[in-house]
């Protein structure tokens, strides 16, 4: 019994660390500190091993600093990782479209795969894709992904918090007015580790 409790505690610590790192990545991405994203992901990966979520965001940092070819290689290697499969596909489309010579055939193939994946992707995968869309300024696509998550899992606190952030930064007054409701709802859904994700949103209003 004590061993089960110890393993459970270790899992909770890992989950808290993962959320805190994701919060830091979100902050750096909002501030466009793309080199910082690469640094923090690389440092945590040295301790944690091959975490595909961290590998994805490190590649995102590389992409946003203009390392398109390197980022494409990294995203390609992550297409089979369930937690970032959808995010990797949409990131590949974005990266190919930024290339000097656009591979239209590859883009079309990826778009077809995204259409299939969006229908079957688990909530964790949808969340990473939503964050990617948010950080490249595609608020509508980001919001669609989050709404899809919340239709299936309405108490998903991180998705609720992200919806608040998407609306807050949407540039649409009608949506901005709703974001406080989502921040409060996310806090009421429970997880203390979301504090870093939500604190700046609350500072906007208080």
PDB file of C-alpha atoms in Angstrom:
ATOM      1  CA  UNK A   1       0.000   0.000   0.000  1.00  0.00           C
ATOM      2  CA  UNK A   2       2.798   2.451   0.908  1.00  0.00           C
ATOM      3  CA  UNK A   3       4.513   1.696  -2.386  1.00  0.00           C
ATOM      4  CA  UNK A   4       1.298   2.469  -4.284  1.00  0.00           C
ATOM      5  CA  UNK A   5       0.988   5.789  -2.426  1.00  0.00           C
ATOM      6  CA  UNK A   6       4.645   6.591  -3.179  1.00  0.00           C
ATOM      7  CA  UNK A   7       4.174   5.861  -6.902  1.00  0.00           C
ATOM      8  CA  UNK A   8       1.024   7.980  -6.935  1.00  0.00           C
ATOM      9  CA  UNK A   9       2.874  10.870  -5.300  1.00  0.00           C
ATOM     10  CA  UNK A  10       5.673  10.607  -7.852  1.00  0.00           C
ATOM     11  CA  UNK A  11       3.100  10.724 -10.664  1.00  0.00           C
ATOM     12  CA  UNK A  12       1.510  13.827  -9.161  1.00  0.00           C
ATOM     13  CA  UNK A  13       4.896  15.540  -8.897  1.00  0.00           C
ATOM     14  CA  UNK A  14       5.659  14.722 -12.533  1.00  0.00           C
ATOM     15  CA  UNK A  15       2.253  16.073 -13.583  1.00  0.00           C
ATOM     16  CA  UNK A  16       2.830  19.285 -11.609  1.00  0.00           C
ATOM     17  CA  UNK A  17       6.289  19.732 -13.132  1.00  0.00           C
ATOM     18  CA  UNK A  18       4.899  19.163 -16.633  1.00  0.00           C
ATOM     19  CA  UNK A  19       2.190  21.790 -16.142  1.00  0.00           C
ATOM     20  CA  UNK A  20       4.679  24.294 -14.714  1.00  0.00           C
ATOM     21  CA  UNK A  21       7.038  23.793 -17.660  1.00  0.00           C
ATOM     22  CA  UNK A  22       4.138  24.160 -20.106  1.00  0.00           C
ATOM     23  CA  UNK A  23       3.120  27.381 -18.337  1.00  0.00           C
ATOM     24  CA  UNK A  24       6.658  28.715 -18.708  1.00  0.00           C
ATOM     25  CA  UNK A  25       6.690  27.763 -22.397  1.00  0.00           C
ATOM     26  CA  UNK A  26       3.375  29.576 -22.892  1.00  0.00           C
ATOM     27  CA  UNK A  27       4.773  32.686 -21.221  1.00  0.00           C
ATOM     28  CA  UNK A  28       7.912  32.669 -23.359  1.00  0.00           C
ATOM     29  CA  UNK A  29       5.871  32.077 -26.516  1.00  0.00           C
ATOM     30  CA  UNK A  30       3.548  34.987 -25.742  1.00  0.00           C
ATOM     31  CA  UNK A  31       6.575  37.219 -25.202  1.00  0.00           C
ATOM     32  CA  UNK A  32       8.253  35.798 -28.333  1.00  0.00           C
ATOM     33  CA  UNK A  33      11.265  34.577 -26.332  1.00  0.00           C
ATOM     34  CA  UNK A  34      11.811  31.669 -28.680  1.00  0.00           C
ATOM     35  CA  UNK A  35      15.403  30.983 -27.658  1.00  0.00           C
ATOM     36  CA  UNK A  36      14.258  30.729 -24.043  1.00  0.00           C
ATOM     37  CA  UNK A  37      11.754  28.048 -25.093  1.00  0.00           C
ATOM     38  CA  UNK A  38      14.531  26.019 -26.678  1.00  0.00           C
ATOM     39  CA  UNK A  39      16.734  26.413 -23.614  1.00  0.00           C
ATOM     40  CA  UNK A  40      14.151  25.379 -21.023  1.00  0.00           C
ATOM     41  CA  UNK A  41      12.987  22.420 -23.129  1.00  0.00           C
ATOM     42  CA  UNK A  42      16.556  21.226 -23.674  1.00  0.00           C
ATOM     43  CA  UNK A  43      17.370  21.512 -19.972  1.00  0.00           C
ATOM     44  CA  UNK A  44      14.290  19.565 -18.868  1.00  0.00           C
ATOM     45  CA  UNK A  45      14.790  16.968 -21.612  1.00  0.00           C
ATOM     46  CA  UNK A  46      18.276  16.262 -20.261  1.00  0.00           C
ATOM     47  CA  UNK A  47      16.661  15.314 -16.944  1.00  0.00           C
ATOM     48  CA  UNK A  48      13.433  13.759 -18.158  1.00  0.00           C
ATOM     49  CA  UNK A  49      14.483  12.008 -21.367  1.00  0.00           C
ATOM     50  CA  UNK A  50      12.473  11.877 -24.575  1.00  0.00           C
ATOM     51  CA  UNK A  51       9.332  13.798 -23.638  1.00  0.00           C
ATOM     52  CA  UNK A  52       7.566  14.389 -26.998  1.00  0.00           C
ATOM     53  CA  UNK A  53       5.742  17.491 -25.748  1.00  0.00           C
ATOM     54  CA  UNK A  54       9.018  19.173 -24.839  1.00  0.00           C
ATOM     55  CA  UNK A  55      10.580  18.023 -28.108  1.00  0.00           C
ATOM     56  CA  UNK A  56       7.647  19.593 -29.954  1.00  0.00           C
ATOM     57  CA  UNK A  57       7.957  22.963 -28.237  1.00  0.00           C
ATOM     58  CA  UNK A  58      11.715  23.006 -28.662  1.00  0.00           C
ATOM     59  CA  UNK A  59      11.120  22.518 -32.398  1.00  0.00           C
ATOM     60  CA  UNK A  60       8.540  25.304 -32.257  1.00  0.00           C
ATOM     61  CA  UNK A  61      11.176  27.630 -30.818  1.00  0.00           C
ATOM     62  CA  UNK A  62      13.579  26.652 -33.597  1.00  0.00           C
ATOM     63  CA  UNK A  63      10.880  27.254 -36.226  1.00  0.00           C
ATOM     64  CA  UNK A  64       9.951  30.686 -34.929  1.00  0.00           C
ATOM     65  CA  UNK A  65      13.612  31.736 -35.065  1.00  0.00           C
ATOM     66  CA  UNK A  66      13.741  30.806 -38.742  1.00  0.00           C
ATOM     67  CA  UNK A  67      15.189  27.298 -38.523  1.00  0.00           C
ATOM     68  CA  UNK A  68      12.574  25.911 -40.883  1.00  0.00           C
ATOM     69  CA  UNK A  69      14.426  22.862 -42.220  1.00  0.00           C
ATOM     70  CA  UNK A  70      15.542  21.743 -38.752  1.00  0.00           C
ATOM     71  CA  UNK A  71      12.048  22.249 -37.355  1.00  0.00           C
ATOM     72  CA  UNK A  72      10.487  20.239 -40.181  1.00  0.00           C
ATOM     73  CA  UNK A  73      12.838  17.340 -39.434  1.00  0.00           C
ATOM     74  CA  UNK A  74      11.933  17.493 -35.743  1.00  0.00           C
ATOM     75  CA  UNK A  75       8.182  17.673 -36.365  1.00  0.00           C
ATOM     76  CA  UNK A  76       8.419  14.775 -38.822  1.00  0.00           C
ATOM     77  CA  UNK A  77      10.029  12.641 -36.125  1.00  0.00           C
ATOM     78  CA  UNK A  78       7.123  13.394 -33.754  1.00  0.00           C
ATOM     79  CA  UNK A  79       4.203  12.543 -36.049  1.00  0.00           C
ATOM     80  CA  UNK A  80       3.800   9.142 -34.434  1.00  0.00           C
ATOM     81  CA  UNK A  81       3.710  10.452 -30.861  1.00  0.00           C
ATOM     82  CA  UNK A  82       0.064  10.532 -29.773  1.00  0.00           C
ATOM     83  CA  UNK A  83       0.294  13.518 -27.415  1.00  0.00           C
ATOM     84  CA  UNK A  84       1.684  15.772 -30.158  1.00  0.00           C
ATOM     85  CA  UNK A  85       0.602  13.997 -33.336  1.00  0.00           C
ATOM     86  CA  UNK A  86      -2.011  16.587 -34.334  1.00  0.00           C
ATOM     87  CA  UNK A  87       0.169  19.494 -33.253  1.00  0.00           C
ATOM     88  CA  UNK A  88       3.088  18.113 -35.286  1.00  0.00           C
ATOM     89  CA  UNK A  89       0.936  17.802 -38.402  1.00  0.00           C
ATOM     90  CA  UNK A  90      -0.377  21.359 -38.204  1.00  0.00           C
ATOM     91  CA  UNK A  91       3.100  22.638 -37.346  1.00  0.00           C
ATOM     92  CA  UNK A  92       4.477  20.885 -40.426  1.00  0.00           C
ATOM     93  CA  UNK A  93       1.875  22.616 -42.606  1.00  0.00           C
ATOM     94  CA  UNK A  94       2.821  25.962 -41.080  1.00  0.00           C
ATOM     95  CA  UNK A  95       6.543  25.284 -41.512  1.00  0.00           C
ATOM     96  CA  UNK A  96       6.204  24.118 -45.134  1.00  0.00           C
ATOM     97  CA  UNK A  97       4.241  27.264 -45.988  1.00  0.00           C
ATOM     98  CA  UNK A  98       7.074  29.331 -44.535  1.00  0.00           C
ATOM     99  CA  UNK A  99       9.658  27.579 -46.701  1.00  0.00           C
ATOM    100  CA  UNK A 100      11.262  29.413 -49.588  1.00  0.00           C
ATOM    101  CA  UNK A 101       9.938  26.744 -51.956  1.00  0.00           C
ATOM    102  CA  UNK A 102       6.622  25.332 -50.760  1.00  0.00           C
ATOM    103  CA  UNK A 103       6.115  21.588 -51.234  1.00  0.00           C
ATOM    104  CA  UNK A 104       2.439  21.745 -52.239  1.00  0.00           C
ATOM    105  CA  UNK A 105       2.088  17.969 -52.422  1.00  0.00           C
ATOM    106  CA  UNK A 106       3.376  17.564 -48.870  1.00  0.00           C
ATOM    107  CA  UNK A 107       1.060  20.319 -47.645  1.00  0.00           C
ATOM    108  CA  UNK A 108      -1.991  18.719 -49.274  1.00  0.00           C
ATOM    109  CA  UNK A 109      -1.125  15.328 -47.791  1.00  0.00           C
ATOM    110  CA  UNK A 110      -0.673  16.849 -44.350  1.00  0.00           C
ATOM    111  CA  UNK A 111      -3.980  18.726 -44.587  1.00  0.00           C
ATOM    112  CA  UNK A 112      -5.766  15.478 -45.382  1.00  0.00           C
ATOM    113  CA  UNK A 113      -4.131  13.803 -42.395  1.00  0.00           C
ATOM    114  CA  UNK A 114      -5.127  16.697 -40.133  1.00  0.00           C
ATOM    115  CA  UNK A 115      -8.779  16.342 -41.152  1.00  0.00           C
ATOM    116  CA  UNK A 116      -8.700  12.693 -40.108  1.00  0.00           C
ATOM    117  CA  UNK A 117      -6.690  13.247 -36.941  1.00  0.00           C
ATOM    118  CA  UNK A 118      -8.910  16.069 -35.686  1.00  0.00           C
ATOM    119  CA  UNK A 119     -11.857  13.689 -35.553  1.00  0.00           C
ATOM    120  CA  UNK A 120     -10.068  11.063 -33.459  1.00  0.00           C
ATOM    121  CA  UNK A 121      -7.337  12.872 -31.509  1.00  0.00           C
ATOM    122  CA  UNK A 122      -7.389  12.537 -27.707  1.00  0.00           C
ATOM    123  CA  UNK A 123      -7.857  15.643 -25.582  1.00  0.00           C
ATOM    124  CA  UNK A 124      -4.133  15.940 -24.764  1.00  0.00           C
ATOM    125  CA  UNK A 125      -3.296  16.069 -28.455  1.00  0.00           C
ATOM    126  CA  UNK A 126      -6.023  18.613 -29.186  1.00  0.00           C
ATOM    127  CA  UNK A 127      -4.734  20.805 -26.357  1.00  0.00           C
ATOM    128  CA  UNK A 128      -1.196  20.929 -27.779  1.00  0.00           C
ATOM    129  CA  UNK A 129      -2.571  21.751 -31.229  1.00  0.00           C
ATOM    130  CA  UNK A 130      -4.751  24.486 -29.734  1.00  0.00           C
ATOM    131  CA  UNK A 131      -1.752  26.026 -27.985  1.00  0.00           C
ATOM    132  CA  UNK A 132       0.218  25.931 -31.224  1.00  0.00           C
ATOM    133  CA  UNK A 133      -2.584  27.706 -33.112  1.00  0.00           C
ATOM    134  CA  UNK A 134      -2.854  30.278 -30.331  1.00  0.00           C
ATOM    135  CA  UNK A 135       0.856  31.058 -30.409  1.00  0.00           C
ATOM    136  CA  UNK A 136       0.891  31.599 -34.167  1.00  0.00           C
ATOM    137  CA  UNK A 137      -2.106  33.920 -33.935  1.00  0.00           C
ATOM    138  CA  UNK A 138      -4.767  31.610 -35.348  1.00  0.00           C
ATOM    139  CA  UNK A 139      -7.259  32.274 -32.572  1.00  0.00           C
ATOM    140  CA  UNK A 140     -10.262  30.850 -34.406  1.00  0.00           C
ATOM    141  CA  UNK A 141      -8.578  27.480 -35.005  1.00  0.00           C
ATOM    142  CA  UNK A 142      -7.269  27.432 -31.445  1.00  0.00           C
ATOM    143  CA  UNK A 143     -10.729  28.107 -30.059  1.00  0.00           C
ATOM    144  CA  UNK A 144     -12.255  25.341 -32.201  1.00  0.00           C
ATOM    145  CA  UNK A 145      -9.798  22.802 -30.785  1.00  0.00           C
ATOM    146  CA  UNK A 146     -10.485  23.838 -27.186  1.00  0.00           C
ATOM    147  CA  UNK A 147     -14.252  23.782 -27.649  1.00  0.00           C
ATOM    148  CA  UNK A 148     -13.919  20.255 -29.043  1.00  0.00           C
ATOM    149  CA  UNK A 149     -12.038  19.235 -25.887  1.00  0.00           C
ATOM    150  CA  UNK A 150     -14.554  20.800 -23.524  1.00  0.00           C
ATOM    151  CA  UNK A 151     -17.507  19.199 -25.285  1.00  0.00           C
ATOM    152  CA  UNK A 152     -16.061  15.818 -24.306  1.00  0.00           C
ATOM    153  CA  UNK A 153     -14.343  16.763 -21.045  1.00  0.00           C
ATOM    154  CA  UNK A 154     -15.984  19.920 -19.620  1.00  0.00           C
ATOM    155  CA  UNK A 155     -13.923  19.851 -16.410  1.00  0.00           C
ATOM    156  CA  UNK A 156     -10.551  19.913 -18.178  1.00  0.00           C
ATOM    157  CA  UNK A 157      -9.096  22.861 -16.246  1.00  0.00           C
ATOM    158  CA  UNK A 158      -6.119  23.488 -18.537  1.00  0.00           C
ATOM    159  CA  UNK A 159      -8.390  23.646 -21.589  1.00  0.00           C
ATOM    160  CA  UNK A 160     -10.741  26.039 -19.786  1.00  0.00           C
ATOM    161  CA  UNK A 161      -7.788  28.261 -18.844  1.00  0.00           C
ATOM    162  CA  UNK A 162      -6.533  28.206 -22.423  1.00  0.00           C
ATOM    163  CA  UNK A 163      -9.971  29.230 -23.691  1.00  0.00           C
ATOM    164  CA  UNK A 164      -9.759  32.250 -21.399  1.00  0.00           C
ATOM    165  CA  UNK A 165      -6.353  33.154 -22.805  1.00  0.00           C
ATOM    166  CA  UNK A 166      -7.499  32.709 -26.395  1.00  0.00           C
ATOM    167  CA  UNK A 167     -10.470  35.004 -25.845  1.00  0.00           C
ATOM    168  CA  UNK A 168      -8.405  37.554 -23.914  1.00  0.00           C
ATOM    169  CA  UNK A 169      -5.902  37.870 -26.769  1.00  0.00           C
ATOM    170  CA  UNK A 170      -8.393  37.504 -29.625  1.00  0.00           C
ATOM    171  CA  UNK A 171      -8.752  41.201 -30.353  1.00  0.00           C
ATOM    172  CA  UNK A 172     -12.527  40.743 -30.277  1.00  0.00           C
ATOM    173  CA  UNK A 173     -14.246  42.700 -27.516  1.00  0.00           C
ATOM    174  CA  UNK A 174     -17.209  40.321 -27.397  1.00  0.00           C
ATOM    175  CA  UNK A 175     -14.853  37.409 -26.576  1.00  0.00           C
ATOM    176  CA  UNK A 176     -12.560  39.389 -24.277  1.00  0.00           C
ATOM    177  CA  UNK A 177     -15.528  40.052 -21.984  1.00  0.00           C
ATOM    178  CA  UNK A 178     -15.960  36.305 -21.455  1.00  0.00           C
ATOM    179  CA  UNK A 179     -12.416  35.431 -20.474  1.00  0.00           C
ATOM    180  CA  UNK A 180     -12.732  36.241 -16.759  1.00  0.00           C
ATOM    181  CA  UNK A 181     -15.509  33.649 -16.531  1.00  0.00           C
ATOM    182  CA  UNK A 182     -13.189  31.003 -17.971  1.00  0.00           C
ATOM    183  CA  UNK A 183     -10.301  31.919 -15.664  1.00  0.00           C
ATOM    184  CA  UNK A 184     -12.575  31.694 -12.613  1.00  0.00           C
ATOM    185  CA  UNK A 185     -14.029  28.426 -13.853  1.00  0.00           C
ATOM    186  CA  UNK A 186     -10.563  26.944 -14.390  1.00  0.00           C
ATOM    187  CA  UNK A 187      -9.548  27.878 -10.856  1.00  0.00           C
ATOM    188  CA  UNK A 188     -12.718  26.320  -9.462  1.00  0.00           C
ATOM    189  CA  UNK A 189     -11.953  23.120 -11.394  1.00  0.00           C
ATOM    190  CA  UNK A 190      -9.168  22.625  -9.071  1.00  0.00           C
ATOM    191  CA  UNK A 191      -5.564  22.139  -9.960  1.00  0.00           C
ATOM    192  CA  UNK A 192      -3.118  24.264  -7.888  1.00  0.00           C
ATOM    193  CA  UNK A 193      -0.412  23.698 -10.513  1.00  0.00           C
ATOM    194  CA  UNK A 194      -2.422  25.852 -12.925  1.00  0.00           C
ATOM    195  CA  UNK A 195      -1.594  28.918 -10.823  1.00  0.00           C
ATOM    196  CA  UNK A 196       1.313  29.867 -13.066  1.00  0.00           C
ATOM    197  CA  UNK A 197      -0.882  29.484 -16.127  1.00  0.00           C
ATOM    198  CA  UNK A 198      -3.666  31.658 -14.729  1.00  0.00           C
ATOM    199  CA  UNK A 199      -2.027  34.293 -12.562  1.00  0.00           C
ATOM    200  CA  UNK A 200      -1.311  36.744 -15.375  1.00  0.00           C
ATOM    201  CA  UNK A 201      -4.854  36.416 -16.655  1.00  0.00           C
ATOM    202  CA  UNK A 202      -6.160  37.341 -13.218  1.00  0.00           C
ATOM    203  CA  UNK A 203      -3.745  40.245 -12.900  1.00  0.00           C
ATOM    204  CA  UNK A 204      -5.393  41.766 -15.973  1.00  0.00           C
ATOM    205  CA  UNK A 205      -8.633  42.110 -14.048  1.00  0.00           C
ATOM    206  CA  UNK A 206      -7.622  42.630 -10.419  1.00  0.00           C
TER     207      UNK A 206
END
